[in-house]
PDB file of C-alpha atoms in Angstrom:
ATOM      1  CA  UNK Y 127     108.801  39.002  75.118  1.00  0.00           C
ATOM      2  CA  UNK Y 128     105.983  39.667  77.639  1.00  0.00           C
ATOM      3  CA  UNK Y 129     103.421  39.328  74.880  1.00  0.00           C
ATOM      4  CA  UNK Y 130     104.830  35.974  73.868  1.00  0.00           C
ATOM      5  CA  UNK Y 131     104.575  34.799  77.522  1.00  0.00           C
ATOM      6  CA  UNK Y 132     100.874  35.588  77.489  1.00  0.00           C
ATOM      7  CA  UNK Y 133     100.131  34.059  74.039  1.00  0.00           C
ATOM      8  CA  UNK Y 134     102.121  30.773  74.259  1.00  0.00           C
ATOM      9  CA  UNK Y 135     100.041  29.126  77.023  1.00  0.00           C
ATOM     10  CA  UNK Y 136      96.796  29.540  74.990  1.00  0.00           C
ATOM     11  CA  UNK Y 137      98.473  28.094  71.912  1.00  0.00           C
ATOM     12  CA  UNK Y 138      99.564  25.139  74.000  1.00  0.00           C
ATOM     13  CA  UNK Y 139      96.068  24.567  75.393  1.00  0.00           C
ATOM     14  CA  UNK Y 140      94.682  24.341  71.885  1.00  0.00           C
ATOM     15  CA  UNK Y 141      97.449  21.993  70.825  1.00  0.00           C
ATOM     16  CA  UNK Y 142      96.845  19.692  73.764  1.00  0.00           C
ATOM     17  CA  UNK Y 143      93.108  19.678  73.289  1.00  0.00           C
ATOM     18  CA  UNK Y 144      93.561  18.182  69.788  1.00  0.00           C
ATOM     19  CA  UNK Y 145      96.319  15.768  70.755  1.00  0.00           C
ATOM     20  CA  UNK Y 146      94.875  13.375  73.341  1.00  0.00           C
ATOM     21  CA  UNK Y 147      95.888   9.979  71.951  1.00  0.00           C
ATOM     22  CA  UNK Y 148      98.333   9.399  74.791  1.00  0.00           C
ATOM     23  CA  UNK Y 149      95.736  10.256  77.391  1.00  0.00           C
ATOM     24  CA  UNK Y 150      93.487   7.387  76.286  1.00  0.00           C
ATOM     25  CA  UNK Y 151      96.189   4.905  77.186  1.00  0.00           C
ATOM     26  CA  UNK Y 152      97.598   6.639  80.252  1.00  0.00           C
ATOM     27  CA  UNK Y 153      95.096   7.651  82.965  1.00  0.00           C
ATOM     28  CA  UNK Y 154      97.749   9.186  85.195  1.00  0.00           C
ATOM     29  CA  UNK Y 155      99.102  11.149  82.261  1.00  0.00           C
ATOM     30  CA  UNK Y 156      95.600  12.434  81.489  1.00  0.00           C
ATOM     31  CA  UNK Y 157      95.077  13.540  85.086  1.00  0.00           C
ATOM     32  CA  UNK Y 158      98.406  15.356  85.185  1.00  0.00           C
ATOM     33  CA  UNK Y 159      97.697  17.007  81.863  1.00  0.00           C
ATOM     34  CA  UNK Y 160      94.325  18.234  83.063  1.00  0.00           C
ATOM     35  CA  UNK Y 161      95.868  19.604  86.261  1.00  0.00           C
ATOM     36  CA  UNK Y 162      98.558  21.483  84.273  1.00  0.00           C
ATOM     37  CA  UNK Y 163      96.069  22.941  81.774  1.00  0.00           C
ATOM     38  CA  UNK Y 164      93.905  24.080  84.706  1.00  0.00           C
ATOM     39  CA  UNK Y 165      97.026  25.763  86.214  1.00  0.00           C
ATOM     40  CA  UNK Y 166      97.748  27.476  82.887  1.00  0.00           C
ATOM     41  CA  UNK Y 167      94.233  28.834  82.574  1.00  0.00           C
ATOM     42  CA  UNK Y 168      94.068  29.928  86.214  1.00  0.00           C
ATOM     43  CA  UNK Y 169      97.339  31.803  86.167  1.00  0.00           C
ATOM     44  CA  UNK Y 170      96.447  33.521  82.872  1.00  0.00           C
ATOM     45  CA  UNK Y 171      93.337  34.891  84.610  1.00  0.00           C
ATOM     46  CA  UNK Y 172      95.396  36.041  87.602  1.00  0.00           C
ATOM     47  CA  UNK Y 173      97.898  37.781  85.309  1.00  0.00           C
ATOM     48  CA  UNK Y 174      95.129  39.824  83.740  1.00  0.00           C
ATOM     49  CA  UNK Y 175      93.893  40.793  87.208  1.00  0.00           C
ATOM     50  CA  UNK Y 176      97.420  41.904  88.191  1.00  0.00           C
ATOM     51  CA  UNK Y 177      97.678  44.039  85.096  1.00  0.00           C
ATOM     52  CA  UNK Y 178      94.308  45.639  85.888  1.00  0.00           C
ATOM     53  CA  UNK Y 179      95.414  46.330  89.468  1.00  0.00           C
ATOM     54  CA  UNK Y 180      98.573  47.966  88.218  1.00  0.00           C
ATOM     55  CA  UNK Y 181      96.572  50.314  85.962  1.00  0.00           C
ATOM     56  CA  UNK Y 182      94.193  51.218  88.871  1.00  0.00           C
ATOM     57  CA  UNK Y 183      97.116  51.944  91.206  1.00  0.00           C
ATOM     58  CA  UNK Y 184      98.639  54.286  88.641  1.00  0.00           C
ATOM     59  CA  UNK Y 185      95.366  56.177  88.514  1.00  0.00           C
ATOM     60  CA  UNK Y 186      95.405  56.388  92.316  1.00  0.00           C
ATOM     61  CA  UNK Y 187      98.914  57.795  92.111  1.00  0.00           C
ATOM     62  CA  UNK Y 188      97.702  60.628  89.851  1.00  0.00           C
ATOM     63  CA  UNK Y 189      95.015  61.363  92.430  1.00  0.00           C
ATOM     64  CA  UNK Y 190      97.571  61.453  95.250  1.00  0.00           C
ATOM     65  CA  UNK Y 191      99.781  63.838  93.346  1.00  0.00           C
ATOM     66  CA  UNK Y 192      96.833  66.163  92.763  1.00  0.00           C
ATOM     67  CA  UNK Y 193      96.071  66.040  96.488  1.00  0.00           C
ATOM     68  CA  UNK Y 194      99.600  67.001  97.371  1.00  0.00           C
ATOM     69  CA  UNK Y 195      99.355  70.052  95.089  1.00  0.00           C
ATOM     70  CA  UNK Y 196      96.118  71.127  96.732  1.00  0.00           C
ATOM     71  CA  UNK Y 197      95.688  69.543 100.161  1.00  0.00           C
ATOM     72  CA  UNK Y 198      93.086  72.048 101.332  1.00  0.00           C
ATOM     73  CA  UNK Y 199      90.651  70.777  98.707  1.00  0.00           C
ATOM     74  CA  UNK Y 200      90.745  67.161  99.834  1.00  0.00           C
ATOM     75  CA  UNK Y 201      87.263  65.744 100.337  1.00  0.00           C
ATOM     76  CA  UNK Y 202      86.950  63.001 103.010  1.00  0.00           C
ATOM     77  CA  UNK Y 203      84.867  60.775 100.702  1.00  0.00           C
ATOM     78  CA  UNK Y 204      87.555  60.972  97.978  1.00  0.00           C
ATOM     79  CA  UNK Y 205      90.241  60.072 100.477  1.00  0.00           C
ATOM     80  CA  UNK Y 206      88.231  57.210 101.844  1.00  0.00           C
ATOM     81  CA  UNK Y 207      87.621  55.804  98.377  1.00  0.00           C
ATOM     82  CA  UNK Y 208      91.307  56.107  97.525  1.00  0.00           C
ATOM     83  CA  UNK Y 209      92.590  54.380 100.652  1.00  0.00           C
ATOM     84  CA  UNK Y 210      89.924  51.726 100.328  1.00  0.00           C
ATOM     85  CA  UNK Y 211      90.910  51.063  96.719  1.00  0.00           C
ATOM     86  CA  UNK Y 212      94.618  50.795  97.488  1.00  0.00           C
ATOM     87  CA  UNK Y 213      93.965  48.550 100.458  1.00  0.00           C
ATOM     88  CA  UNK Y 214      91.675  46.267  98.550  1.00  0.00           C
ATOM     89  CA  UNK Y 215      94.210  45.877  95.711  1.00  0.00           C
ATOM     90  CA  UNK Y 216      96.973  45.109  98.224  1.00  0.00           C
ATOM     91  CA  UNK Y 217      94.806  42.416  99.814  1.00  0.00           C
ATOM     92  CA  UNK Y 218      93.792  40.976  96.443  1.00  0.00           C
ATOM     93  CA  UNK Y 219      97.401  40.774  95.292  1.00  0.00           C
ATOM     94  CA  UNK Y 220      98.431  38.998  98.446  1.00  0.00           C
ATOM     95  CA  UNK Y 221      95.515  36.575  98.027  1.00  0.00           C
ATOM     96  CA  UNK Y 222      96.733  35.744  94.506  1.00  0.00           C
ATOM     97  CA  UNK Y 223     100.286  35.187  95.813  1.00  0.00           C
ATOM     98  CA  UNK Y 224      99.108  32.934  98.624  1.00  0.00           C
ATOM     99  CA  UNK Y 225      96.696  31.014  96.427  1.00  0.00           C
ATOM    100  CA  UNK Y 226      99.253  30.258  93.738  1.00  0.00           C
ATOM    101  CA  UNK Y 227     101.922  29.402  96.267  1.00  0.00           C
ATOM    102  CA  UNK Y 228      99.548  26.745  97.593  1.00  0.00           C
ATOM    103  CA  UNK Y 229      98.585  25.550  94.086  1.00  0.00           C
ATOM    104  CA  UNK Y 230     102.236  25.125  93.132  1.00  0.00           C
ATOM    105  CA  UNK Y 231     103.131  23.480  96.454  1.00  0.00           C
ATOM    106  CA  UNK Y 232     100.336  20.926  96.091  1.00  0.00           C
ATOM    107  CA  UNK Y 233     101.259  20.262  92.488  1.00  0.00           C
ATOM    108  CA  UNK Y 234     104.925  19.847  93.482  1.00  0.00           C
ATOM    109  CA  UNK Y 235     103.992  17.270  96.113  1.00  0.00           C
ATOM    110  CA  UNK Y 236     101.497  15.396  93.921  1.00  0.00           C
ATOM    111  CA  UNK Y 237     103.704  15.153  90.775  1.00  0.00           C
ATOM    112  CA  UNK Y 238     107.160  15.510  92.344  1.00  0.00           C
ATOM    113  CA  UNK Y 239     107.796  18.677  90.362  1.00  0.00           C
ATOM    114  CA  UNK Y 240     110.853  20.740  91.425  1.00  0.00           C
ATOM    115  CA  UNK Y 241     109.718  23.509  89.007  1.00  0.00           C
ATOM    116  CA  UNK Y 242     106.418  23.905  90.790  1.00  0.00           C
ATOM    117  CA  UNK Y 243     108.171  23.852  94.176  1.00  0.00           C
ATOM    118  CA  UNK Y 244     110.483  26.644  93.063  1.00  0.00           C
ATOM    119  CA  UNK Y 245     107.623  28.818  91.964  1.00  0.00           C
ATOM    120  CA  UNK Y 246     105.739  28.102  95.254  1.00  0.00           C
ATOM    121  CA  UNK Y 247     108.745  29.607  97.091  1.00  0.00           C
ATOM    122  CA  UNK Y 248     108.887  32.559  94.751  1.00  0.00           C
ATOM    123  CA  UNK Y 249     105.188  33.374  95.275  1.00  0.00           C
ATOM    124  CA  UNK Y 250     105.610  33.129  99.077  1.00  0.00           C
ATOM    125  CA  UNK Y 251     108.624  35.438  98.883  1.00  0.00           C
ATOM    126  CA  UNK Y 252     106.649  37.938  96.752  1.00  0.00           C
ATOM    127  CA  UNK Y 253     103.745  37.940  99.248  1.00  0.00           C
ATOM    128  CA  UNK Y 254     106.076  38.555 102.188  1.00  0.00           C
ATOM    129  CA  UNK Y 255     107.794  41.460 100.425  1.00  0.00           C
ATOM    130  CA  UNK Y 256     104.451  42.960  99.476  1.00  0.00           C
ATOM    131  CA  UNK Y 257     103.191  42.790 103.078  1.00  0.00           C
ATOM    132  CA  UNK Y 258     106.483  44.307 104.375  1.00  0.00           C
ATOM    133  CA  UNK Y 259     105.837  47.591 102.572  1.00  0.00           C
ATOM    134  CA  UNK Y 260     102.820  48.539 104.649  1.00  0.00           C
ATOM    135  CA  UNK Y 261     104.185  46.894 107.755  1.00  0.00           C
ATOM    136  CA  UNK Y 262     107.386  48.989 107.636  1.00  0.00           C
ATOM    137  CA  UNK Y 263     105.486  52.216 107.143  1.00  0.00           C
ATOM    138  CA  UNK Y 264     103.251  51.447 110.118  1.00  0.00           C
ATOM    139  CA  UNK Y 265     106.143  50.583 112.366  1.00  0.00           C
ATOM    140  CA  UNK Y 266     107.778  53.910 111.501  1.00  0.00           C
ATOM    141  CA  UNK Y 267     104.567  55.590 112.643  1.00  0.00           C
ATOM    142  CA  UNK Y 268     104.439  53.622 115.874  1.00  0.00           C
ATOM    143  CA  UNK Y 269     101.644  51.262 114.680  1.00  0.00           C
ATOM    144  CA  UNK Y 270     101.431  47.509 114.186  1.00  0.00           C
ATOM    145  CA  UNK Y 271      99.840  45.961 111.072  1.00  0.00           C
ATOM    146  CA  UNK Y 272      98.606  42.978 113.036  1.00  0.00           C
ATOM    147  CA  UNK Y 273      96.361  45.261 115.095  1.00  0.00           C
ATOM    148  CA  UNK Y 274      94.085  45.827 112.074  1.00  0.00           C
ATOM    149  CA  UNK Y 275      91.763  43.353 110.303  1.00  0.00           C
ATOM    150  CA  UNK Y 276      92.470  44.535 106.754  1.00  0.00           C
ATOM    151  CA  UNK Y 277      94.899  46.527 104.683  1.00  0.00           C
ATOM    152  CA  UNK Y 278      92.249  49.281 104.247  1.00  0.00           C
ATOM    153  CA  UNK Y 279      91.795  49.661 107.998  1.00  0.00           C
ATOM    154  CA  UNK Y 280      95.557  49.722 108.429  1.00  0.00           C
ATOM    155  CA  UNK Y 281      96.011  52.439 105.733  1.00  0.00           C
ATOM    156  CA  UNK Y 282      93.270  54.526 107.372  1.00  0.00           C
ATOM    157  CA  UNK Y 283      95.013  54.236 110.744  1.00  0.00           C
ATOM    158  CA  UNK Y 284      98.324  55.167 109.175  1.00  0.00           C
ATOM    159  CA  UNK Y 285      96.758  58.205 107.437  1.00  0.00           C
ATOM    160  CA  UNK Y 286      95.187  59.417 110.654  1.00  0.00           C
ATOM    161  CA  UNK Y 287      98.412  58.982 112.709  1.00  0.00           C
ATOM    162  CA  UNK Y 288     100.556  60.617 110.012  1.00  0.00           C
ATOM    163  CA  UNK Y 289      98.209  63.543 109.556  1.00  0.00           C
ATOM    164  CA  UNK Y 290      97.943  64.270 113.256  1.00  0.00           C
ATOM    165  CA  UNK Y 291     101.683  64.109 113.847  1.00  0.00           C
ATOM    166  CA  UNK Y 292     103.100  65.483 110.563  1.00  0.00           C
ATOM    167  CA  UNK Y 293     100.323  67.292 108.719  1.00  0.00           C
ATOM    168  CA  UNK Y 294      98.186  66.543 105.663  1.00  0.00           C
ATOM    169  CA  UNK Y 295     100.916  66.872 103.025  1.00  0.00           C
ATOM    170  CA  UNK Y 296     103.202  64.495 104.857  1.00  0.00           C
ATOM    171  CA  UNK Y 297     100.382  62.007 105.327  1.00  0.00           C
ATOM    172  CA  UNK Y 298      99.612  62.139 101.597  1.00  0.00           C
ATOM    173  CA  UNK Y 299     103.306  61.621 100.867  1.00  0.00           C
ATOM    174  CA  UNK Y 300     103.332  58.531 103.017  1.00  0.00           C
ATOM    175  CA  UNK Y 301     100.330  57.074 101.174  1.00  0.00           C
ATOM    176  CA  UNK Y 302     101.963  57.962  97.885  1.00  0.00           C
ATOM    177  CA  UNK Y 303     105.178  56.142  98.791  1.00  0.00           C
ATOM    178  CA  UNK Y 304     103.224  53.033  99.801  1.00  0.00           C
ATOM    179  CA  UNK Y 305     101.239  53.172  96.583  1.00  0.00           C
ATOM    180  CA  UNK Y 306     104.387  53.549  94.425  1.00  0.00           C
ATOM    181  CA  UNK Y 307     105.868  50.486  96.146  1.00  0.00           C
ATOM    182  CA  UNK Y 308     102.617  48.600  95.515  1.00  0.00           C
ATOM    183  CA  UNK Y 309     102.712  49.486  91.835  1.00  0.00           C
ATOM    184  CA  UNK Y 310     106.180  47.918  91.665  1.00  0.00           C
ATOM    185  CA  UNK Y 311     105.022  44.837  93.583  1.00  0.00           C
ATOM    186  CA  UNK Y 312     102.035  44.476  91.226  1.00  0.00           C
ATOM    187  CA  UNK Y 313     104.275  44.570  88.195  1.00  0.00           C
ATOM    188  CA  UNK Y 314     106.559  41.949  89.715  1.00  0.00           C
ATOM    189  CA  UNK Y 315     103.487  39.783  90.440  1.00  0.00           C
ATOM    190  CA  UNK Y 316     102.347  40.039  86.845  1.00  0.00           C
ATOM    191  CA  UNK Y 317     105.855  39.164  85.635  1.00  0.00           C
ATOM    192  CA  UNK Y 318     106.037  36.253  88.037  1.00  0.00           C
ATOM    193  CA  UNK Y 319     102.679  34.934  86.886  1.00  0.00           C
ATOM    194  CA  UNK Y 320     103.698  35.199  83.251  1.00  0.00           C
ATOM    195  CA  UNK Y 321     107.026  33.507  83.876  1.00  0.00           C
ATOM    196  CA  UNK Y 322     105.370  30.720  85.861  1.00  0.00           C
ATOM    197  CA  UNK Y 323     102.882  30.128  83.074  1.00  0.00           C
ATOM    198  CA  UNK Y 324     105.539  30.059  80.373  1.00  0.00           C
ATOM    199  CA  UNK Y 325     107.616  27.604  82.345  1.00  0.00           C
ATOM    200  CA  UNK Y 326     104.606  25.378  83.069  1.00  0.00           C
ATOM    201  CA  UNK Y 327     103.538  25.462  79.416  1.00  0.00           C
ATOM    202  CA  UNK Y 328     107.060  24.558  78.244  1.00  0.00           C
ATOM    203  CA  UNK Y 329     107.175  21.717  80.704  1.00  0.00           C
ATOM    204  CA  UNK Y 330     103.735  20.519  79.591  1.00  0.00           C
ATOM    205  CA  UNK Y 331     104.819  20.529  75.939  1.00  0.00           C
ATOM    206  CA  UNK Y 332     107.954  18.479  76.718  1.00  0.00           C
ATOM    207  CA  UNK Y 333     105.933  16.000  78.833  1.00  0.00           C
ATOM    208  CA  UNK Y 334     103.347  15.647  76.086  1.00  0.00           C
ATOM    209  CA  UNK Y 335     106.056  14.862  73.514  1.00  0.00           C
ATOM    210  CA  UNK Y 336     107.748  12.365  75.770  1.00  0.00           C
ATOM    211  CA  UNK Y 337     104.472  10.600  76.686  1.00  0.00           C
ATOM    212  CA  UNK Y 338     103.392  10.522  73.084  1.00  0.00           C
ATOM    213  CA  UNK Y 339     106.652   8.856  72.067  1.00  0.00           C
ATOM    214  CA  UNK Y 340     106.212   6.303  74.871  1.00  0.00           C
ATOM    215  CA  UNK Y 341     102.685   5.474  73.678  1.00  0.00           C
ATOM    216  CA  UNK Y 342     103.747   5.086  70.139  1.00  0.00           C
ATOM    217  CA  UNK Y 343     106.616   2.792  71.189  1.00  0.00           C
ATOM    218  CA  UNK Y 344     104.202   0.663  73.225  1.00  0.00           C
ATOM    219  CA  UNK Y 345     101.813   0.504  70.301  1.00  0.00           C
ATOM    220  CA  UNK Y 346     104.578  -0.732  67.991  1.00  0.00           C
ATOM    221  CA  UNK Y 347     105.511  -3.458  70.538  1.00  0.00           C
ATOM    222  CA  UNK Y 348     101.840  -4.562  70.862  1.00  0.00           C
ATOM    223  CA  UNK Y 349     101.478  -4.604  67.102  1.00  0.00           C
ATOM    224  CA  UNK Y 350     104.568  -6.811  66.768  1.00  0.00           C
ATOM    225  CA  UNK Y 351     103.338  -9.205  69.418  1.00  0.00           C
ATOM    226  CA  UNK Y 352      99.928  -9.518  67.757  1.00  0.00           C
ATOM    227  CA  UNK Y 353     101.357  -9.837  64.267  1.00  0.00           C
ATOM    228  CA  UNK Y 354     104.918 -11.204  64.559  1.00  0.00           C
ATOM    229  CA  UNK Y 355     106.937 -11.507  61.418  1.00  0.00           C
ATOM    230  CA  UNK Y 356     107.012 -15.120  60.013  1.00  0.00           C
ATOM    231  CA  UNK Y 357     110.273 -17.010  60.533  1.00  0.00           C
ATOM    232  CA  UNK Y 358     112.087 -17.579  57.201  1.00  0.00           C
ATOM    233  CA  UNK Y 359     111.773 -21.126  55.843  1.00  0.00           C
ATOM    234  CA  UNK Y 360     114.593 -23.508  56.782  1.00  0.00           C
ATOM    235  CA  UNK Y 361     115.550 -21.578  59.907  1.00  0.00           C
ATOM    236  CA  UNK Y 362     114.882 -22.535  63.513  1.00  0.00           C
TER     237      UNK Y 362
END
């Protein structure tokens, strides 16, 4: 099913690109169609990014597990790269969530689309939940996420505080728990992006069919007005 979610939008883009007769007679329709196709292409790109982030986080998880087995062999550079990577992915995912919440919100206002408004809310909710993971861990350690300019800086502070108070293994376990949560959030983001794209594509297809039918009906009316049928002889 997930594969179909990824493939269908691209099939729709190809179909719309070859079926533009209604756009020639409806400027507003053409603008809306262009906006929707742009949304489809943008979210497909974001979905690929989310999938890539999920893979990277799983690789980080393997590194964390190895560190827990042999904490005395941890190299500072390796730890810094790991925390920086996790932090950057967390920030990138939140950027995607915020960006698409804004895209959907603007589209909802411009075209009065309840569907886009619903997805805007869902992206906002996802972003909040993703941010809460790190925030909760920091509060438990007596820290505040807002005190740090980036997720990477916050993770480093959390590591230092956890290591000093609980030891290296416990600090690694804390990072591992955050990373596991982030893997789940990233999968949810990918699924949300795919669901959003499928819903947008389906909506676009139905709008295209409706607008095409309206154009054809108007063309028939214009044809009739330009070439009315002759009145039968003897009738008034």
